[in-house]
Amino acid sequence: MSTHNAESCVINAPLEKVWAAISAQDFKFWSLVKSTNQLASPSEVGGTREVTFNDGTVQTYRLIEYSLVRNALTYEIIDSKPSVDFLSAQHTIQVTRVTANNTSFVQWISDYSADGSEAVVMDSKYKKLDALAELAKSLEN
């Protein structure tokens, strides 16, 4: 069983607009997210933010990579209430310009520790697909 999941889509919006929505790290485009609260240096590597989901789950994310060159960021879950069923998870979102038509290719990758179950990976898959569709809808002209 793989503890890796990658989902992607093409969004009919320029890279700058898509990257602005992703790099804000507030997940405003995603209907599952109720709110985000910036904790410590949220835009710097090592910074943290608290994400509250509509179901009451509260997770704390730490930014572990932020690249303006690659238009990518990586964050990890450092706390979750209620607790999650795996030891660790890292998530990377990257935006790439599609030069043929000035659209954007977005890829969201998740890597879970070896104890991440198939159910966790599949849940991640469908949530990412929904989030990417909602991101596209919020940004397309």
Tab-separated table of N, CA and C in Angstrom:
chain	number	residue	atom	x	y	z
A	1	MET	N	0.838	-1.183	0.000
A	1	MET	CA	0.000	0.000	0.000
A	1	MET	C	0.886	1.251	0.000
A	2	SER	N	0.496	2.222	-0.798
A	2	SER	CA	1.250	3.473	-0.887
A	2	SER	C	0.718	4.488	0.120
A	3	THR	N	1.622	5.219	0.718
A	3	THR	CA	1.223	6.293	1.623
A	3	THR	C	1.473	7.646	0.954
A	4	HIS	N	1.477	7.635	-0.369
A	4	HIS	CA	1.704	8.820	-1.194
A	4	HIS	C	0.466	9.073	-2.036
A	5	ASN	N	0.061	10.318	-2.147
A	5	ASN	CA	-1.073	10.673	-2.994
A	5	ASN	C	-0.756	11.981	-3.695
A	6	ALA	N	-1.012	12.043	-4.992
A	6	ALA	CA	-0.813	13.265	-5.769
A	6	ALA	C	-2.037	13.506	-6.633
A	7	GLU	N	-2.584	14.687	-6.554
A	7	GLU	CA	-3.725	15.074	-7.384
A	7	GLU	C	-3.362	16.374	-8.093
A	8	SER	N	-3.975	16.599	-9.251
A	8	SER	CA	-3.638	17.789	-10.018
A	8	SER	C	-4.810	18.241	-10.869
A	9	CYS	N	-4.695	19.473	-11.362
A	9	CYS	CA	-5.694	20.011	-12.278
A	9	CYS	C	-5.082	21.190	-13.026
A	10	VAL	N	-5.741	21.574	-14.099
A	10	VAL	CA	-5.383	22.793	-14.816
A	10	VAL	C	-6.458	23.820	-14.504
A	11	ILE	N	-6.022	25.006	-14.105
A	11	ILE	CA	-6.944	26.082	-13.740
A	11	ILE	C	-6.843	27.177	-14.795
A	12	ASN	N	-7.975	27.624	-15.270
A	12	ASN	CA	-8.042	28.650	-16.302
A	12	ASN	C	-7.826	30.038	-15.684
A	13	ALA	N	-6.622	30.229	-15.180
A	13	ALA	CA	-6.224	31.509	-14.582
A	13	ALA	C	-4.703	31.570	-14.634
A	14	PRO	N	-4.137	32.778	-14.714
A	14	PRO	CA	-2.677	32.894	-14.773
A	14	PRO	C	-2.009	32.455	-13.477
A	15	LEU	N	-0.761	32.005	-13.600
A	15	LEU	CA	0.007	31.518	-12.453
A	15	LEU	C	-0.007	32.507	-11.292
A	16	GLU	N	0.179	33.778	-11.554
A	16	GLU	CA	0.255	34.775	-10.478
A	16	GLU	C	-1.006	34.783	-9.612
A	17	LYS	N	-2.144	34.651	-10.249
A	17	LYS	CA	-3.422	34.649	-9.524
A	17	LYS	C	-3.581	33.369	-8.698
A	18	VAL	N	-3.213	32.239	-9.285
A	18	VAL	CA	-3.335	30.958	-8.585
A	18	VAL	C	-2.335	30.887	-7.434
A	19	TRP	N	-1.094	31.297	-7.673
A	19	TRP	CA	-0.076	31.266	-6.630
A	19	TRP	C	-0.463	32.181	-5.472
A	20	ALA	N	-1.054	33.325	-5.753
A	20	ALA	CA	-1.498	34.231	-4.690
A	20	ALA	C	-2.508	33.540	-3.770
A	21	ALA	N	-3.424	32.781	-4.354
A	21	ALA	CA	-4.432	32.068	-3.554
A	21	ALA	C	-3.805	30.955	-2.725
A	22	ILE	N	-2.838	30.239	-3.295
A	22	ILE	CA	-2.176	29.140	-2.587
A	22	ILE	C	-1.221	29.683	-1.525
A	23	SER	N	-0.386	30.634	-1.914
A	23	SER	CA	0.666	31.107	-1.007
A	23	SER	C	0.119	31.851	0.201
A	24	ALA	N	-1.122	32.317	0.142
A	24	ALA	CA	-1.741	32.951	1.314
A	24	ALA	C	-1.919	31.954	2.456
A	25	GLN	N	-2.006	30.681	2.115
A	25	GLN	CA	-2.129	29.594	3.085
A	25	GLN	C	-3.346	29.737	3.999
A	26	ASP	N	-4.386	30.392	3.497
A	26	ASP	CA	-5.591	30.553	4.306
A	26	ASP	C	-6.715	29.606	3.887
A	27	PHE	N	-6.523	28.890	2.786
A	27	PHE	CA	-7.475	27.896	2.289
A	27	PHE	C	-8.887	28.458	2.128
A	28	LYS	N	-9.000	29.768	1.867
A	28	LYS	CA	-10.320	30.399	1.710
A	28	LYS	C	-11.138	29.783	0.588
A	29	PHE	N	-10.473	29.193	-0.385
A	29	PHE	CA	-11.151	28.588	-1.532
A	29	PHE	C	-11.816	27.262	-1.182
A	30	TRP	N	-11.483	26.663	-0.044
A	30	TRP	CA	-11.901	25.310	0.293
A	30	TRP	C	-13.070	25.334	1.268
A	31	SER	N	-14.212	24.805	0.859
A	31	SER	CA	-15.424	24.869	1.678
A	31	SER	C	-15.333	24.056	2.971
A	32	LEU	N	-14.402	23.115	3.076
A	32	LEU	CA	-14.252	22.341	4.313
A	32	LEU	C	-13.584	23.147	5.431
A	33	VAL	N	-12.913	24.238	5.051
A	33	VAL	CA	-12.180	25.039	6.035
A	33	VAL	C	-13.064	26.162	6.555
A	34	LYS	N	-13.212	26.202	7.875
A	34	LYS	CA	-14.006	27.249	8.526
A	34	LYS	C	-13.175	28.512	8.716
A	35	SER	N	-11.919	28.346	9.188
A	35	SER	CA	-11.073	29.511	9.434
A	35	SER	C	-9.616	29.089	9.566
A	36	THR	N	-8.736	30.074	9.421
A	36	THR	CA	-7.319	29.865	9.697
A	36	THR	C	-6.859	30.960	10.640
A	37	ASN	N	-5.929	30.610	11.497
A	37	ASN	CA	-5.391	31.547	12.475
A	37	ASN	C	-3.874	31.490	12.399
A	38	GLN	N	-3.263	32.581	12.021
A	38	GLN	CA	-1.812	32.635	11.943
A	38	GLN	C	-1.253	32.651	13.356
A	39	LEU	N	-0.286	31.772	13.607
A	39	LEU	CA	0.301	31.685	14.937
A	39	LEU	C	1.666	32.364	14.946
A	40	ALA	N	2.709	31.673	14.551
A	40	ALA	CA	4.066	32.225	14.592
A	40	ALA	C	4.638	32.332	13.190
A	41	SER	N	5.043	33.526	12.780
A	41	SER	CA	5.703	33.759	11.478
A	41	SER	C	5.103	32.910	10.365
A	42	PRO	N	3.824	33.069	10.053
A	42	PRO	CA	3.148	32.158	9.133
A	42	PRO	C	3.704	32.130	7.717
A	43	SER	N	4.350	33.190	7.268
A	43	SER	CA	4.859	33.219	5.892
A	43	SER	C	6.326	32.844	5.790
A	44	GLU	N	6.954	32.541	6.912
A	44	GLU	CA	8.356	32.154	6.915
A	44	GLU	C	8.474	30.659	7.178
A	45	VAL	N	9.515	30.047	6.624
A	45	VAL	CA	9.754	28.640	6.895
A	45	VAL	C	9.879	28.464	8.406
A	46	GLY	N	9.160	27.509	8.947
A	46	GLY	CA	9.085	27.294	10.387
A	46	GLY	C	7.852	27.934	11.004
A	47	GLY	N	7.187	28.806	10.251
A	47	GLY	CA	5.982	29.468	10.747
A	47	GLY	C	4.827	28.491	10.869
A	48	THR	N	3.874	28.834	11.723
A	48	THR	CA	2.746	27.939	11.970
A	48	THR	C	1.416	28.663	11.798
A	49	ARG	N	0.411	27.865	11.494
A	49	ARG	CA	-0.951	28.364	11.418
A	49	ARG	C	-1.896	27.263	11.871
A	50	GLU	N	-3.010	27.682	12.419
A	50	GLU	CA	-4.030	26.753	12.896
A	50	GLU	C	-5.187	26.786	11.902
A	51	VAL	N	-5.594	25.623	11.449
A	51	VAL	CA	-6.688	25.512	10.493
A	51	VAL	C	-7.851	24.796	11.176
A	52	THR	N	-9.002	25.454	11.189
A	52	THR	CA	-10.203	24.877	11.782
A	52	THR	C	-11.135	24.465	10.652
A	53	PHE	N	-11.531	23.197	10.675
A	53	PHE	CA	-12.418	22.662	9.655
A	53	PHE	C	-13.865	22.723	10.139
A	54	ASN	N	-14.796	22.679	9.221
A	54	ASN	CA	-16.217	22.763	9.563
A	54	ASN	C	-16.679	21.640	10.474
A	55	ASP	N	-16.006	20.489	10.448
A	55	ASP	CA	-16.405	19.368	11.308
A	55	ASP	C	-15.866	19.495	12.729
A	56	GLY	N	-15.154	20.601	13.019
A	56	GLY	CA	-14.615	20.837	14.355
A	56	GLY	C	-13.156	20.430	14.511
A	57	THR	N	-12.588	19.741	13.546
A	57	THR	CA	-11.176	19.365	13.596
A	57	THR	C	-10.317	20.625	13.543
A	58	VAL	N	-9.305	20.680	14.403
A	58	VAL	CA	-8.362	21.799	14.418
A	58	VAL	C	-6.965	21.215	14.244
A	59	GLN	N	-6.274	21.662	13.189
A	59	GLN	CA	-4.921	21.179	12.926
A	59	GLN	C	-3.951	22.350	12.888
A	60	THR	N	-2.754	22.096	13.385
A	60	THR	CA	-1.685	23.085	13.313
A	60	THR	C	-0.696	22.635	12.257
A	61	TYR	N	-0.413	23.543	11.326
A	61	TYR	CA	0.512	23.271	10.227
A	61	TYR	C	1.776	24.104	10.404
A	62	ARG	N	2.911	23.488	10.089
A	62	ARG	CA	4.189	24.211	10.082
A	62	ARG	C	4.686	24.251	8.641
A	63	LEU	N	5.045	25.443	8.179
A	63	LEU	CA	5.588	25.619	6.844
A	63	LEU	C	7.033	25.139	6.850
A	64	ILE	N	7.361	24.168	5.996
A	64	ILE	CA	8.721	23.635	5.994
A	64	ILE	C	9.461	23.920	4.685
A	65	GLU	N	8.739	24.436	3.683
A	65	GLU	CA	9.390	24.876	2.444
A	65	GLU	C	8.505	25.932	1.805
A	66	TYR	N	9.142	26.966	1.286
A	66	TYR	CA	8.429	28.015	0.570
A	66	TYR	C	9.340	28.482	-0.546
A	67	SER	N	8.930	28.278	-1.798
A	67	SER	CA	9.787	28.601	-2.929
A	67	SER	C	9.075	29.504	-3.927
A	68	LEU	N	9.597	30.715	-4.089
A	68	LEU	CA	9.096	31.606	-5.124
A	68	LEU	C	9.621	31.202	-6.492
A	69	VAL	N	10.732	30.491	-6.525
A	69	VAL	CA	11.302	30.013	-7.783
A	69	VAL	C	10.417	28.917	-8.381
A	70	ARG	N	9.990	27.976	-7.549
A	70	ARG	CA	9.166	26.855	-8.012
A	70	ARG	C	7.668	27.082	-7.811
A	71	ASN	N	7.298	28.220	-7.184
A	71	ASN	CA	5.891	28.478	-6.847
A	71	ASN	C	5.315	27.275	-6.109
A	72	ALA	N	6.001	26.916	-5.019
A	72	ALA	CA	5.613	25.735	-4.252
A	72	ALA	C	5.767	26.000	-2.764
A	73	LEU	N	4.947	25.317	-2.006
A	73	LEU	CA	5.096	25.335	-0.548
A	73	LEU	C	4.818	23.947	-0.016
A	74	THR	N	5.474	23.632	1.090
A	74	THR	CA	5.279	22.348	1.765
A	74	THR	C	5.003	22.631	3.233
A	75	TYR	N	4.001	21.953	3.765
A	75	TYR	CA	3.672	22.098	5.176
A	75	TYR	C	3.477	20.711	5.777
A	76	GLU	N	3.634	20.651	7.094
A	76	GLU	CA	3.413	19.394	7.800
A	76	GLU	C	2.438	19.622	8.941
A	77	ILE	N	1.719	18.575	9.276
A	77	ILE	CA	0.801	18.622	10.413
A	77	ILE	C	1.625	18.383	11.674
A	78	ILE	N	1.568	19.325	12.614
A	78	ILE	CA	2.307	19.125	13.869
A	78	ILE	C	1.386	18.893	15.061
A	79	ASP	N	0.079	19.140	14.863
A	79	ASP	CA	-0.877	18.868	15.925
A	79	ASP	C	-2.260	18.743	15.304
A	80	SER	N	-3.093	17.895	15.891
A	80	SER	CA	-4.452	17.725	15.412
A	80	SER	C	-5.360	17.357	16.575
A	81	LYS	N	-6.491	18.046	16.630
A	81	LYS	CA	-7.529	17.735	17.614
A	81	LYS	C	-8.829	17.558	16.858
A	82	PRO	N	-9.426	16.371	16.817
A	82	PRO	CA	-8.917	15.146	17.415
A	82	PRO	C	-7.651	14.673	16.702
A	83	SER	N	-6.987	13.729	17.339
A	83	SER	CA	-5.723	13.239	16.795
A	83	SER	C	-5.967	12.474	15.491
A	84	VAL	N	-4.935	12.410	14.678
A	84	VAL	CA	-5.004	11.686	13.413
A	84	VAL	C	-4.486	10.258	13.608
A	85	ASP	N	-4.762	9.398	12.626
A	85	ASP	CA	-4.407	7.981	12.718
A	85	ASP	C	-3.069	7.650	12.073
A	86	PHE	N	-2.168	8.618	12.027
A	86	PHE	CA	-0.853	8.406	11.436
A	86	PHE	C	0.147	9.293	12.166
A	87	LEU	N	1.409	8.916	12.079
A	87	LEU	CA	2.452	9.625	12.807
A	87	LEU	C	2.779	10.978	12.195
A	88	SER	N	2.855	11.053	10.854
A	88	SER	CA	3.210	12.320	10.219
A	88	SER	C	2.649	12.413	8.812
A	89	ALA	N	2.575	13.666	8.334
A	89	ALA	CA	2.119	13.924	6.966
A	89	ALA	C	2.743	15.222	6.480
A	90	GLN	N	3.213	15.197	5.247
A	90	GLN	CA	3.722	16.396	4.584
A	90	GLN	C	2.923	16.609	3.308
A	91	HIS	N	2.575	17.867	3.057
A	91	HIS	CA	1.767	18.217	1.897
A	91	HIS	C	2.481	19.299	1.107
A	92	THR	N	2.592	19.113	-0.204
A	92	THR	CA	3.212	20.091	-1.083
A	92	THR	C	2.211	20.519	-2.138
A	93	ILE	N	2.093	21.834	-2.317
A	93	ILE	CA	1.264	22.383	-3.387
A	93	ILE	C	2.186	23.189	-4.289
A	94	GLN	N	2.125	22.899	-5.588
A	94	GLN	CA	2.972	23.594	-6.551
A	94	GLN	C	2.130	24.066	-7.730
A	95	VAL	N	2.443	25.273	-8.198
A	95	VAL	CA	1.758	25.860	-9.345
A	95	VAL	C	2.778	26.055	-10.463
A	96	THR	N	2.433	25.611	-11.667
A	96	THR	CA	3.303	25.752	-12.834
A	96	THR	C	2.518	26.436	-13.947
A	97	ARG	N	3.173	27.355	-14.628
A	97	ARG	CA	2.532	28.056	-15.740
A	97	ARG	C	2.404	27.118	-16.950
A	98	VAL	N	1.218	27.097	-17.558
A	98	VAL	CA	1.019	26.415	-18.825
A	98	VAL	C	1.186	27.498	-19.888
A	99	THR	N	2.314	27.467	-20.581
A	99	THR	CA	2.672	28.575	-21.474
A	99	THR	C	1.821	28.649	-22.732
A	100	ALA	N	1.241	27.554	-23.155
A	100	ALA	CA	0.458	27.550	-24.392
A	100	ALA	C	-0.754	28.466	-24.319
A	101	ASN	N	-1.311	28.616	-23.113
A	101	ASN	CA	-2.552	29.403	-23.013
A	101	ASN	C	-2.668	30.206	-21.721
A	102	ASN	N	-1.571	30.390	-21.002
A	102	ASN	CA	-1.544	31.183	-19.769
A	102	ASN	C	-2.514	30.671	-18.705
A	103	THR	N	-2.653	29.349	-18.631
A	103	THR	CA	-3.389	28.732	-17.541
A	103	THR	C	-2.363	28.208	-16.531
A	104	SER	N	-2.838	27.532	-15.510
A	104	SER	CA	-1.933	27.047	-14.456
A	104	SER	C	-2.183	25.580	-14.150
A	105	PHE	N	-1.098	24.847	-14.018
A	105	PHE	CA	-1.145	23.449	-13.596
A	105	PHE	C	-0.855	23.433	-12.098
A	106	VAL	N	-1.764	22.857	-11.330
A	106	VAL	CA	-1.609	22.791	-9.878
A	106	VAL	C	-1.520	21.337	-9.460
A	107	GLN	N	-0.507	21.022	-8.669
A	107	GLN	CA	-0.353	19.669	-8.139
A	107	GLN	C	-0.268	19.750	-6.624
A	108	TRP	N	-1.015	18.865	-5.964
A	108	TRP	CA	-1.055	18.795	-4.498
A	108	TRP	C	-0.652	17.379	-4.125
A	109	ILE	N	0.479	17.257	-3.442
A	109	ILE	CA	1.053	15.959	-3.102
A	109	ILE	C	1.034	15.784	-1.586
A	110	SER	N	0.665	14.593	-1.141
A	110	SER	CA	0.704	14.270	0.291
A	110	SER	C	1.508	12.998	0.494
A	111	ASP	N	2.389	13.040	1.470
A	111	ASP	CA	3.174	11.877	1.866
A	111	ASP	C	2.939	11.624	3.349
A	112	TYR	N	2.435	10.437	3.643
A	112	TYR	CA	2.141	10.043	5.022
A	112	TYR	C	3.201	9.074	5.521
A	113	SER	N	3.366	9.025	6.826
A	113	SER	CA	4.266	8.040	7.423
A	113	SER	C	3.749	6.638	7.092
A	114	ALA	N	4.585	5.647	7.311
A	114	ALA	CA	4.263	4.264	6.931
A	114	ALA	C	2.988	3.745	7.583
A	115	ASP	N	2.572	4.347	8.677
A	115	ASP	CA	1.351	3.894	9.342
A	115	ASP	C	0.087	4.540	8.767
A	116	GLY	N	0.219	5.347	7.720
A	116	GLY	CA	-0.946	5.935	7.056
A	116	GLY	C	-1.725	4.848	6.337
A	117	SER	N	-2.977	4.689	6.680
A	117	SER	CA	-3.789	3.606	6.114
A	117	SER	C	-4.308	3.957	4.721
A	118	GLU	N	-4.808	2.945	4.038
A	118	GLU	CA	-5.420	3.163	2.730
A	118	GLU	C	-6.600	4.128	2.850
A	119	ALA	N	-7.345	4.031	3.945
A	119	ALA	CA	-8.485	4.928	4.153
A	119	ALA	C	-8.024	6.375	4.268
A	120	VAL	N	-6.914	6.614	4.948
A	120	VAL	CA	-6.368	7.967	5.089
A	120	VAL	C	-5.959	8.515	3.728
A	121	VAL	N	-5.265	7.698	2.946
A	121	VAL	CA	-4.792	8.131	1.628
A	121	VAL	C	-5.978	8.399	0.696
A	122	MET	N	-6.982	7.550	0.720
A	122	MET	CA	-8.154	7.753	-0.141
A	122	MET	C	-8.955	8.980	0.299
A	123	ASP	N	-9.088	9.199	1.590
A	123	ASP	CA	-9.766	10.395	2.087
A	123	ASP	C	-9.029	11.645	1.609
A	124	SER	N	-7.708	11.608	1.678
A	124	SER	CA	-6.880	12.711	1.210
A	124	SER	C	-7.106	12.958	-0.277
A	125	LYS	N	-7.158	11.899	-1.035
A	125	LYS	CA	-7.361	11.993	-2.491
A	125	LYS	C	-8.639	12.768	-2.806
A	126	TYR	N	-9.753	12.336	-2.235
A	126	TYR	CA	-11.035	12.947	-2.577
A	126	TYR	C	-11.160	14.361	-2.028
A	127	LYS	N	-10.583	14.615	-0.865
A	127	LYS	CA	-10.607	15.985	-0.332
A	127	LYS	C	-9.781	16.921	-1.201
A	128	LYS	N	-8.622	16.454	-1.672
A	128	LYS	CA	-7.800	17.287	-2.551
A	128	LYS	C	-8.514	17.553	-3.875
A	129	LEU	N	-9.140	16.532	-4.445
A	129	LEU	CA	-9.862	16.727	-5.706
A	129	LEU	C	-10.960	17.782	-5.540
A	130	ASP	N	-11.705	17.703	-4.448
A	130	ASP	CA	-12.745	18.701	-4.180
A	130	ASP	C	-12.134	20.085	-3.985
A	131	ALA	N	-11.056	20.162	-3.205
A	131	ALA	CA	-10.410	21.456	-2.947
A	131	ALA	C	-9.876	22.075	-4.232
A	132	LEU	N	-9.264	21.269	-5.087
A	132	LEU	CA	-8.744	21.789	-6.352
A	132	LEU	C	-9.873	22.281	-7.250
A	133	ALA	N	-10.984	21.578	-7.277
A	133	ALA	CA	-12.142	22.008	-8.069
A	133	ALA	C	-12.684	23.331	-7.525
A	134	GLU	N	-12.719	23.469	-6.216
A	134	GLU	CA	-13.196	24.705	-5.605
A	134	GLU	C	-12.216	25.855	-5.855
A	135	LEU	N	-10.908	25.559	-5.819
A	135	LEU	CA	-9.909	26.574	-6.144
A	135	LEU	C	-10.100	27.049	-7.579
A	136	ALA	N	-10.267	26.122	-8.492
A	136	ALA	CA	-10.468	26.473	-9.902
A	136	ALA	C	-11.713	27.348	-10.070
A	137	LYS	N	-12.797	26.955	-9.443
A	137	LYS	CA	-14.044	27.714	-9.560
A	137	LYS	C	-13.890	29.129	-9.008
A	138	SER	N	-13.132	29.270	-7.939
A	138	SER	CA	-12.967	30.590	-7.317
A	138	SER	C	-12.082	31.517	-8.130
A	139	LEU	N	-11.245	30.967	-9.021
A	139	LEU	CA	-10.263	31.783	-9.741
A	139	LEU	C	-10.511	31.946	-11.229
A	140	GLU	N	-11.274	31.052	-11.815
A	140	GLU	CA	-11.440	31.115	-13.268
A	140	GLU	C	-12.268	32.322	-13.675
A	141	ASN	N	-11.876	32.868	-14.802
A	141	ASN	CA	-12.523	34.093	-15.306
A	141	ASN	C	-13.876	33.810	-15.896
